[in-house]
């Protein structure tokens, strides 16, 4: 660390923020937050277990869905310790190393989620454009390769962020504006120029989330073009119906992300509570809603989850 720093990075701490203006209500607020974590972790875990346990669900669409569930459990588990620590125990202090690790995992799993949503849009395009060769194109080795590629890409893009932040001097009160560590928050703390970190962060966002969202839009343009070429109205309806759950998942993921970005740039003077609510919606709502969406809209997933409990009853 530079000479300006007052503490060794090994002992430097940052202080997280709970829900601004509602600090006295943290005990009550912990109930809905804890319930959201339970729904997100249990719901996505049930989807993973259903896909793994039912051979009828070993199809590309459901394998990608299980990957999405993995990323959402990852995001939830990454934020849970600090969020519930603040709400239950008012534990706001966290070491810089732990904060950087949490930042890395939150952003890495979020990036993986975006990549999986893109892979799922490609899956829907192949299923509609070339249904006869669907399973021949999306073979198990190819799906595994896509999953590994998404993981490696996410890790490679996000790994430089904590490494660069560790090189900077921290010499003032280190208070973050959320109950978890994000890159956009952490680059405000060093007492030196962080322009390089800001540019790198923006470049990563454009290369990952920006490119993924653009390719998802392209995929759905091609899907719509293909569906319009189907002769029967019933065929068009069935083809589009297979995309409904994925479209909902994409909207649930990207709409809050866009909202957070707009507020960060266009509504900087909005109340801290408004920023906290938008960030919480972005991180907490997709892991909670997606298992519900896919369980309601996808009959084989619903049957697979029911089968899990049927097997448990038979065993007991």
mmCIF file of C-alpha atoms in Angstrom:
data_model
loop_
_atom_site.group_PDB
_atom_site.id
_atom_site.type_symbol
_atom_site.label_atom_id
_atom_site.label_comp_id
_atom_site.label_asym_id
_atom_site.label_seq_id
_atom_site.Cartn_x
_atom_site.Cartn_y
_atom_site.Cartn_z
ATOM 1 C CA UNK A 1 0.000 0.000 0.000
ATOM 2 C CA UNK A 2 1.090 3.575 -0.642
ATOM 3 C CA UNK A 3 2.547 5.849 2.008
ATOM 4 C CA UNK A 4 -0.771 7.619 2.349
ATOM 5 C CA UNK A 5 -2.396 4.529 3.824
ATOM 6 C CA UNK A 6 -2.888 4.324 7.541
ATOM 7 C CA UNK A 7 -3.398 0.591 7.857
ATOM 8 C CA UNK A 8 -2.083 -2.608 6.381
ATOM 9 C CA UNK A 9 -4.579 -4.106 3.968
ATOM 10 C CA UNK A 10 -4.505 -7.258 6.098
ATOM 11 C CA UNK A 11 -6.179 -5.337 8.936
ATOM 12 C CA UNK A 12 -8.231 -2.828 6.946
ATOM 13 C CA UNK A 13 -11.993 -3.066 7.420
ATOM 14 C CA UNK A 14 -14.961 -1.655 5.562
ATOM 15 C CA UNK A 15 -18.354 -0.903 7.059
ATOM 16 C CA UNK A 16 -21.534 -2.026 5.327
ATOM 17 C CA UNK A 17 -24.869 -0.212 5.440
ATOM 18 C CA UNK A 18 -28.230 -1.756 6.257
ATOM 19 C CA UNK A 19 -31.529 -0.305 5.045
ATOM 20 C CA UNK A 20 -31.125 3.498 5.247
ATOM 21 C CA UNK A 21 -33.687 5.180 7.472
ATOM 22 C CA UNK A 22 -35.041 1.864 8.732
ATOM 23 C CA UNK A 23 -32.189 0.810 11.012
ATOM 24 C CA UNK A 24 -34.529 0.378 13.975
ATOM 25 C CA UNK A 25 -36.707 -1.980 11.924
ATOM 26 C CA UNK A 26 -33.946 -4.412 10.941
ATOM 27 C CA UNK A 27 -35.408 -7.132 13.150
ATOM 28 C CA UNK A 28 -38.715 -7.061 11.268
ATOM 29 C CA UNK A 29 -37.038 -6.610 7.882
ATOM 30 C CA UNK A 30 -34.974 -9.740 8.489
ATOM 31 C CA UNK A 31 -38.139 -11.859 8.171
ATOM 32 C CA UNK A 32 -38.950 -11.092 4.483
ATOM 33 C CA UNK A 33 -35.253 -11.149 3.563
ATOM 34 C CA UNK A 34 -34.758 -14.534 5.217
ATOM 35 C CA UNK A 35 -37.889 -15.895 3.526
ATOM 36 C CA UNK A 36 -36.572 -14.697 0.154
ATOM 37 C CA UNK A 37 -33.293 -16.494 0.765
ATOM 38 C CA UNK A 38 -35.147 -19.691 1.725
ATOM 39 C CA UNK A 39 -37.340 -19.541 -1.397
ATOM 40 C CA UNK A 40 -34.357 -18.775 -3.653
ATOM 41 C CA UNK A 41 -32.019 -21.443 -2.282
ATOM 42 C CA UNK A 42 -34.619 -24.181 -1.736
ATOM 43 C CA UNK A 43 -36.503 -23.438 -4.971
ATOM 44 C CA UNK A 44 -33.413 -23.485 -7.168
ATOM 45 C CA UNK A 45 -32.014 -26.524 -5.343
ATOM 46 C CA UNK A 46 -35.267 -28.407 -6.034
ATOM 47 C CA UNK A 47 -34.949 -27.597 -9.743
ATOM 48 C CA UNK A 48 -31.362 -28.897 -9.775
ATOM 49 C CA UNK A 49 -32.404 -32.061 -7.916
ATOM 50 C CA UNK A 50 -35.393 -32.633 -10.226
ATOM 51 C CA UNK A 51 -33.275 -32.313 -13.369
ATOM 52 C CA UNK A 52 -30.583 -34.569 -11.954
ATOM 53 C CA UNK A 53 -33.004 -37.203 -10.663
ATOM 54 C CA UNK A 54 -35.353 -37.519 -13.647
ATOM 55 C CA UNK A 55 -33.834 -38.917 -16.857
ATOM 56 C CA UNK A 56 -36.740 -37.422 -18.817
ATOM 57 C CA UNK A 57 -35.362 -33.981 -17.891
ATOM 58 C CA UNK A 58 -31.890 -34.691 -19.278
ATOM 59 C CA UNK A 59 -32.684 -32.535 -22.306
ATOM 60 C CA UNK A 60 -30.841 -29.357 -23.331
ATOM 61 C CA UNK A 61 -33.559 -26.972 -22.142
ATOM 62 C CA UNK A 62 -33.641 -28.450 -18.634
ATOM 63 C CA UNK A 63 -29.873 -28.845 -18.359
ATOM 64 C CA UNK A 64 -29.512 -25.126 -19.096
ATOM 65 C CA UNK A 65 -32.245 -24.441 -16.532
ATOM 66 C CA UNK A 66 -30.259 -26.355 -13.896
ATOM 67 C CA UNK A 67 -27.213 -24.203 -14.770
ATOM 68 C CA UNK A 68 -29.346 -21.093 -14.229
ATOM 69 C CA UNK A 69 -30.414 -22.483 -10.852
ATOM 70 C CA UNK A 70 -26.742 -23.009 -9.878
ATOM 71 C CA UNK A 71 -25.896 -19.367 -10.642
ATOM 72 C CA UNK A 72 -28.888 -18.101 -8.663
ATOM 73 C CA UNK A 73 -27.997 -20.188 -5.631
ATOM 74 C CA UNK A 74 -24.461 -18.792 -5.993
ATOM 75 C CA UNK A 75 -25.682 -15.178 -6.001
ATOM 76 C CA UNK A 76 -27.939 -15.810 -2.985
ATOM 77 C CA UNK A 77 -25.258 -17.582 -0.939
ATOM 78 C CA UNK A 78 -22.745 -14.825 -1.782
ATOM 79 C CA UNK A 79 -24.871 -12.061 -0.278
ATOM 80 C CA UNK A 80 -26.525 -13.991 2.575
ATOM 81 C CA UNK A 81 -23.767 -13.755 5.264
ATOM 82 C CA UNK A 82 -23.444 -9.965 5.279
ATOM 83 C CA UNK A 83 -27.127 -9.139 4.645
ATOM 84 C CA UNK A 84 -28.450 -11.379 7.424
ATOM 85 C CA UNK A 85 -25.470 -10.492 9.635
ATOM 86 C CA UNK A 86 -26.496 -6.829 9.532
ATOM 87 C CA UNK A 87 -30.233 -7.477 9.962
ATOM 88 C CA UNK A 88 -29.808 -9.976 12.814
ATOM 89 C CA UNK A 89 -26.639 -8.897 14.613
ATOM 90 C CA UNK A 90 -25.883 -5.387 13.286
ATOM 91 C CA UNK A 91 -22.542 -6.835 12.100
ATOM 92 C CA UNK A 92 -21.483 -4.078 9.723
ATOM 93 C CA UNK A 93 -17.735 -4.495 9.854
ATOM 94 C CA UNK A 94 -16.010 -6.803 7.356
ATOM 95 C CA UNK A 95 -12.350 -7.174 6.423
ATOM 96 C CA UNK A 96 -11.296 -5.783 3.055
ATOM 97 C CA UNK A 97 -10.162 -9.229 1.912
ATOM 98 C CA UNK A 98 -13.547 -10.737 2.723
ATOM 99 C CA UNK A 99 -15.301 -7.822 1.039
ATOM 100 C CA UNK A 100 -13.258 -8.242 -2.145
ATOM 101 C CA UNK A 101 -13.995 -11.981 -2.139
ATOM 102 C CA UNK A 102 -17.721 -11.335 -1.785
ATOM 103 C CA UNK A 103 -17.581 -8.767 -4.603
ATOM 104 C CA UNK A 104 -15.832 -11.293 -6.853
ATOM 105 C CA UNK A 105 -18.407 -14.034 -6.224
ATOM 106 C CA UNK A 106 -21.436 -11.736 -6.592
ATOM 107 C CA UNK A 107 -20.217 -10.356 -9.917
ATOM 108 C CA UNK A 108 -18.956 -13.719 -11.183
ATOM 109 C CA UNK A 109 -22.240 -15.532 -10.512
ATOM 110 C CA UNK A 110 -24.195 -12.587 -11.977
ATOM 111 C CA UNK A 111 -22.050 -12.749 -15.108
ATOM 112 C CA UNK A 112 -22.579 -16.513 -15.296
ATOM 113 C CA UNK A 113 -26.335 -15.984 -14.994
ATOM 114 C CA UNK A 114 -26.276 -13.582 -17.927
ATOM 115 C CA UNK A 115 -24.250 -16.087 -19.969
ATOM 116 C CA UNK A 116 -26.651 -18.926 -19.160
ATOM 117 C CA UNK A 117 -29.636 -16.794 -20.212
ATOM 118 C CA UNK A 118 -27.866 -16.258 -23.551
ATOM 119 C CA UNK A 119 -27.241 -20.007 -23.895
ATOM 120 C CA UNK A 120 -30.925 -20.633 -23.142
ATOM 121 C CA UNK A 121 -31.969 -18.200 -25.883
ATOM 122 C CA UNK A 122 -29.723 -20.109 -28.321
ATOM 123 C CA UNK A 123 -31.362 -23.330 -27.126
ATOM 124 C CA UNK A 124 -34.821 -21.936 -27.899
ATOM 125 C CA UNK A 125 -33.673 -20.745 -31.326
ATOM 126 C CA UNK A 126 -32.289 -24.178 -32.262
ATOM 127 C CA UNK A 127 -35.440 -25.905 -30.953
ATOM 128 C CA UNK A 128 -37.686 -23.737 -33.133
ATOM 129 C CA UNK A 129 -35.467 -23.265 -36.202
ATOM 130 C CA UNK A 130 -34.276 -26.865 -36.545
ATOM 131 C CA UNK A 131 -36.361 -29.118 -34.245
ATOM 132 C CA UNK A 132 -35.407 -32.347 -36.028
ATOM 133 C CA UNK A 133 -31.701 -31.819 -35.284
ATOM 134 C CA UNK A 134 -32.220 -30.181 -31.876
ATOM 135 C CA UNK A 135 -30.685 -32.975 -29.780
ATOM 136 C CA UNK A 136 -28.046 -33.675 -32.432
ATOM 137 C CA UNK A 137 -26.833 -30.053 -32.278
ATOM 138 C CA UNK A 138 -27.085 -29.590 -28.521
ATOM 139 C CA UNK A 139 -25.380 -32.783 -27.378
ATOM 140 C CA UNK A 140 -24.394 -33.348 -23.750
ATOM 141 C CA UNK A 141 -20.646 -32.740 -24.405
ATOM 142 C CA UNK A 142 -21.489 -29.509 -26.207
ATOM 143 C CA UNK A 143 -23.752 -28.352 -23.357
ATOM 144 C CA UNK A 144 -21.024 -29.145 -20.804
ATOM 145 C CA UNK A 145 -18.520 -27.216 -22.943
ATOM 146 C CA UNK A 146 -20.865 -24.234 -23.063
ATOM 147 C CA UNK A 147 -21.279 -24.335 -19.280
ATOM 148 C CA UNK A 148 -17.521 -24.498 -18.727
ATOM 149 C CA UNK A 149 -17.001 -21.693 -21.245
ATOM 150 C CA UNK A 150 -19.497 -19.462 -19.431
ATOM 151 C CA UNK A 151 -17.796 -20.193 -16.097
ATOM 152 C CA UNK A 152 -14.269 -19.561 -17.364
ATOM 153 C CA UNK A 153 -15.323 -16.373 -19.148
ATOM 154 C CA UNK A 154 -16.991 -15.024 -16.003
ATOM 155 C CA UNK A 155 -14.017 -15.842 -13.771
ATOM 156 C CA UNK A 156 -11.519 -14.408 -16.287
ATOM 157 C CA UNK A 157 -13.417 -11.129 -16.605
ATOM 158 C CA UNK A 158 -14.063 -10.634 -12.873
ATOM 159 C CA UNK A 159 -10.732 -11.820 -11.405
ATOM 160 C CA UNK A 160 -8.801 -8.602 -12.238
ATOM 161 C CA UNK A 161 -11.258 -6.411 -10.287
ATOM 162 C CA UNK A 162 -10.310 -7.468 -6.722
ATOM 163 C CA UNK A 163 -6.638 -7.791 -7.698
ATOM 164 C CA UNK A 164 -6.490 -4.178 -8.882
ATOM 165 C CA UNK A 165 -8.458 -2.894 -5.891
ATOM 166 C CA UNK A 166 -5.988 -4.525 -3.487
ATOM 167 C CA UNK A 167 -3.172 -2.466 -4.994
ATOM 168 C CA UNK A 168 -4.786 0.867 -4.082
ATOM 169 C CA UNK A 169 -4.270 2.895 -0.879
ATOM 170 C CA UNK A 170 -7.189 3.192 1.552
ATOM 171 C CA UNK A 171 -6.764 6.009 4.032
ATOM 172 C CA UNK A 172 -10.176 7.268 5.111
ATOM 173 C CA UNK A 173 -13.402 5.965 6.639
ATOM 174 C CA UNK A 174 -14.468 3.074 4.447
ATOM 175 C CA UNK A 175 -18.257 3.011 4.444
ATOM 176 C CA UNK A 176 -20.164 1.237 1.660
ATOM 177 C CA UNK A 177 -23.727 2.110 0.684
ATOM 178 C CA UNK A 178 -25.090 -1.467 0.636
ATOM 179 C CA UNK A 179 -25.195 -4.510 2.889
ATOM 180 C CA UNK A 180 -22.901 -6.361 0.464
ATOM 181 C CA UNK A 181 -19.778 -5.461 -1.483
ATOM 182 C CA UNK A 182 -20.067 -4.287 -5.106
ATOM 183 C CA UNK A 183 -17.352 -2.987 -7.408
ATOM 184 C CA UNK A 184 -19.177 0.298 -8.054
ATOM 185 C CA UNK A 185 -19.160 0.905 -4.287
ATOM 186 C CA UNK A 186 -15.597 -0.187 -3.573
ATOM 187 C CA UNK A 187 -13.976 2.036 -6.215
ATOM 188 C CA UNK A 188 -15.271 5.057 -4.275
ATOM 189 C CA UNK A 189 -13.107 4.210 -1.243
ATOM 190 C CA UNK A 190 -9.409 4.491 -2.302
ATOM 191 C CA UNK A 191 -7.736 7.860 -1.757
ATOM 192 C CA UNK A 192 -6.219 7.874 -5.220
ATOM 193 C CA UNK A 193 -7.358 8.058 -8.824
ATOM 194 C CA UNK A 194 -9.569 5.072 -9.716
ATOM 195 C CA UNK A 195 -10.202 6.025 -13.331
ATOM 196 C CA UNK A 196 -8.519 2.843 -14.579
ATOM 197 C CA UNK A 197 -10.752 0.723 -12.347
ATOM 198 C CA UNK A 198 -13.847 2.573 -13.557
ATOM 199 C CA UNK A 199 -12.904 2.154 -17.222
ATOM 200 C CA UNK A 200 -12.111 -1.527 -16.703
ATOM 201 C CA UNK A 201 -15.417 -2.066 -14.887
ATOM 202 C CA UNK A 202 -17.348 -0.392 -17.700
ATOM 203 C CA UNK A 203 -15.479 -2.419 -20.341
ATOM 204 C CA UNK A 204 -16.305 -5.660 -18.513
ATOM 205 C CA UNK A 205 -19.977 -4.716 -18.239
ATOM 206 C CA UNK A 206 -20.136 -3.983 -21.983
ATOM 207 C CA UNK A 207 -18.217 -7.156 -22.923
ATOM 208 C CA UNK A 208 -20.374 -9.420 -20.754
ATOM 209 C CA UNK A 209 -23.817 -8.129 -19.846
ATOM 210 C CA UNK A 210 -23.985 -5.747 -22.821
ATOM 211 C CA UNK A 211 -22.937 -8.335 -25.391
ATOM 212 C CA UNK A 212 -25.110 -11.063 -23.819
ATOM 213 C CA UNK A 213 -28.220 -8.877 -23.860
ATOM 214 C CA UNK A 214 -27.559 -7.837 -27.476
ATOM 215 C CA UNK A 215 -27.190 -11.462 -28.592
ATOM 216 C CA UNK A 216 -30.348 -12.434 -26.692
ATOM 217 C CA UNK A 217 -32.251 -9.763 -28.625
ATOM 218 C CA UNK A 218 -30.755 -11.053 -31.899
ATOM 219 C CA UNK A 219 -31.777 -14.610 -30.952
ATOM 220 C CA UNK A 220 -35.370 -13.559 -30.382
ATOM 221 C CA UNK A 221 -35.476 -11.580 -33.631
ATOM 222 C CA UNK A 222 -34.424 -14.777 -35.411
ATOM 223 C CA UNK A 223 -36.930 -16.807 -33.380
ATOM 224 C CA UNK A 224 -39.739 -14.396 -34.297
ATOM 225 C CA UNK A 225 -38.705 -14.498 -37.960
ATOM 226 C CA UNK A 226 -38.756 -18.317 -37.871
ATOM 227 C CA UNK A 227 -42.121 -18.470 -36.075
ATOM 228 C CA UNK A 228 -43.732 -16.117 -38.602
ATOM 229 C CA UNK A 229 -42.700 -18.602 -41.278
ATOM 230 C CA UNK A 230 -44.721 -21.397 -39.660
ATOM 231 C CA UNK A 231 -47.892 -21.971 -41.667
ATOM 232 C CA UNK A 232 -50.408 -22.843 -38.950
ATOM 233 C CA UNK A 233 -51.507 -20.485 -36.223
ATOM 234 C CA UNK A 234 -51.497 -23.353 -33.726
ATOM 235 C CA UNK A 235 -47.877 -24.146 -34.624
ATOM 236 C CA UNK A 236 -46.871 -20.513 -34.117
ATOM 237 C CA UNK A 237 -48.613 -20.416 -30.747
ATOM 238 C CA UNK A 238 -46.930 -23.612 -29.536
ATOM 239 C CA UNK A 239 -43.511 -22.418 -30.696
ATOM 240 C CA UNK A 240 -43.815 -19.091 -28.895
ATOM 241 C CA UNK A 241 -45.246 -20.751 -25.785
ATOM 242 C CA UNK A 242 -41.992 -22.681 -25.330
ATOM 243 C CA UNK A 243 -40.207 -19.315 -24.975
ATOM 244 C CA UNK A 244 -42.496 -17.692 -22.395
ATOM 245 C CA UNK A 245 -40.620 -18.880 -19.288
ATOM 246 C CA UNK A 246 -37.267 -17.812 -20.728
ATOM 247 C CA UNK A 247 -38.590 -14.398 -21.774
ATOM 248 C CA UNK A 248 -39.878 -13.897 -18.216
ATOM 249 C CA UNK A 249 -36.471 -14.904 -16.806
ATOM 250 C CA UNK A 250 -34.685 -12.458 -19.126
ATOM 251 C CA UNK A 251 -37.023 -9.604 -18.156
ATOM 252 C CA UNK A 252 -36.739 -10.415 -14.442
ATOM 253 C CA UNK A 253 -32.954 -10.279 -14.755
ATOM 254 C CA UNK A 254 -32.308 -7.363 -17.114
ATOM 255 C CA UNK A 255 -35.092 -4.901 -16.201
ATOM 256 C CA UNK A 256 -33.844 -4.430 -12.587
ATOM 257 C CA UNK A 257 -30.258 -4.237 -13.893
ATOM 258 C CA UNK A 258 -31.238 -1.428 -16.268
ATOM 259 C CA UNK A 259 -33.143 0.268 -13.440
ATOM 260 C CA UNK A 260 -30.069 0.174 -11.183
ATOM 261 C CA UNK A 261 -27.878 1.603 -13.971
ATOM 262 C CA UNK A 262 -30.337 4.402 -14.727
ATOM 263 C CA UNK A 263 -30.634 5.347 -11.054
ATOM 264 C CA UNK A 264 -26.860 5.256 -10.607
ATOM 265 C CA UNK A 265 -26.361 7.739 -13.447
ATOM 266 C CA UNK A 266 -29.559 9.771 -13.792
ATOM 267 C CA UNK A 267 -30.863 9.776 -10.216
ATOM 268 C CA UNK A 268 -27.713 10.220 -8.131
ATOM 269 C CA UNK A 269 -29.546 12.536 -5.760
ATOM 270 C CA UNK A 270 -32.357 10.064 -5.073
ATOM 271 C CA UNK A 271 -32.676 8.914 -1.462
ATOM 272 C CA UNK A 272 -30.267 6.181 -0.300
ATOM 273 C CA UNK A 273 -33.330 4.026 0.426
ATOM 274 C CA UNK A 274 -34.371 4.160 -3.245
ATOM 275 C CA UNK A 275 -30.912 3.020 -4.357
ATOM 276 C CA UNK A 276 -30.952 0.228 -1.780
ATOM 277 C CA UNK A 277 -34.370 -0.982 -2.917
ATOM 278 C CA UNK A 278 -33.358 -1.047 -6.596
ATOM 279 C CA UNK A 279 -30.117 -2.916 -5.870
ATOM 280 C CA UNK A 280 -31.967 -5.389 -3.671
ATOM 281 C CA UNK A 281 -34.543 -6.034 -6.409
ATOM 282 C CA UNK A 282 -31.725 -6.698 -8.890
ATOM 283 C CA UNK A 283 -29.922 -9.204 -6.642
ATOM 284 C CA UNK A 284 -32.800 -10.845 -4.764
ATOM 285 C CA UNK A 285 -35.823 -10.944 -7.088
ATOM 286 C CA UNK A 286 -34.503 -13.116 -9.993
ATOM 287 C CA UNK A 287 -33.388 -16.015 -7.726
ATOM 288 C CA UNK A 288 -36.796 -15.909 -6.000
ATOM 289 C CA UNK A 289 -39.027 -15.556 -9.075
ATOM 290 C CA UNK A 290 -37.303 -17.839 -11.590
ATOM 291 C CA UNK A 291 -37.969 -21.116 -9.718
ATOM 292 C CA UNK A 292 -41.610 -20.042 -9.348
ATOM 293 C CA UNK A 293 -41.883 -19.077 -13.042
ATOM 294 C CA UNK A 294 -40.375 -22.331 -14.295
ATOM 295 C CA UNK A 295 -42.328 -24.473 -11.821
ATOM 296 C CA UNK A 296 -45.624 -22.876 -12.848
ATOM 297 C CA UNK A 297 -45.021 -22.608 -16.604
ATOM 298 C CA UNK A 298 -43.046 -25.817 -17.216
ATOM 299 C CA UNK A 299 -45.049 -28.980 -16.526
ATOM 300 C CA UNK A 300 -42.092 -31.451 -16.678
ATOM 301 C CA UNK A 301 -40.216 -29.424 -14.029
ATOM 302 C CA UNK A 302 -43.318 -29.346 -11.836
ATOM 303 C CA UNK A 303 -43.740 -33.102 -12.234
ATOM 304 C CA UNK A 304 -40.042 -33.667 -11.496
ATOM 305 C CA UNK A 305 -40.271 -31.702 -8.227
ATOM 306 C CA UNK A 306 -43.419 -33.611 -7.211
ATOM 307 C CA UNK A 307 -41.616 -36.875 -8.012
ATOM 308 C CA UNK A 308 -38.797 -35.924 -5.620
ATOM 309 C CA UNK A 309 -41.226 -35.760 -2.699
ATOM 310 C CA UNK A 310 -43.043 -38.899 -3.852
ATOM 311 C CA UNK A 311 -39.747 -40.818 -3.752
ATOM 312 C CA UNK A 312 -39.011 -39.502 -0.247
ATOM 313 C CA UNK A 313 -42.435 -40.630 0.981
ATOM 314 C CA UNK A 314 -41.901 -44.106 -0.482
ATOM 315 C CA UNK A 315 -38.501 -44.360 1.223
ATOM 316 C CA UNK A 316 -40.018 -43.481 4.590
#
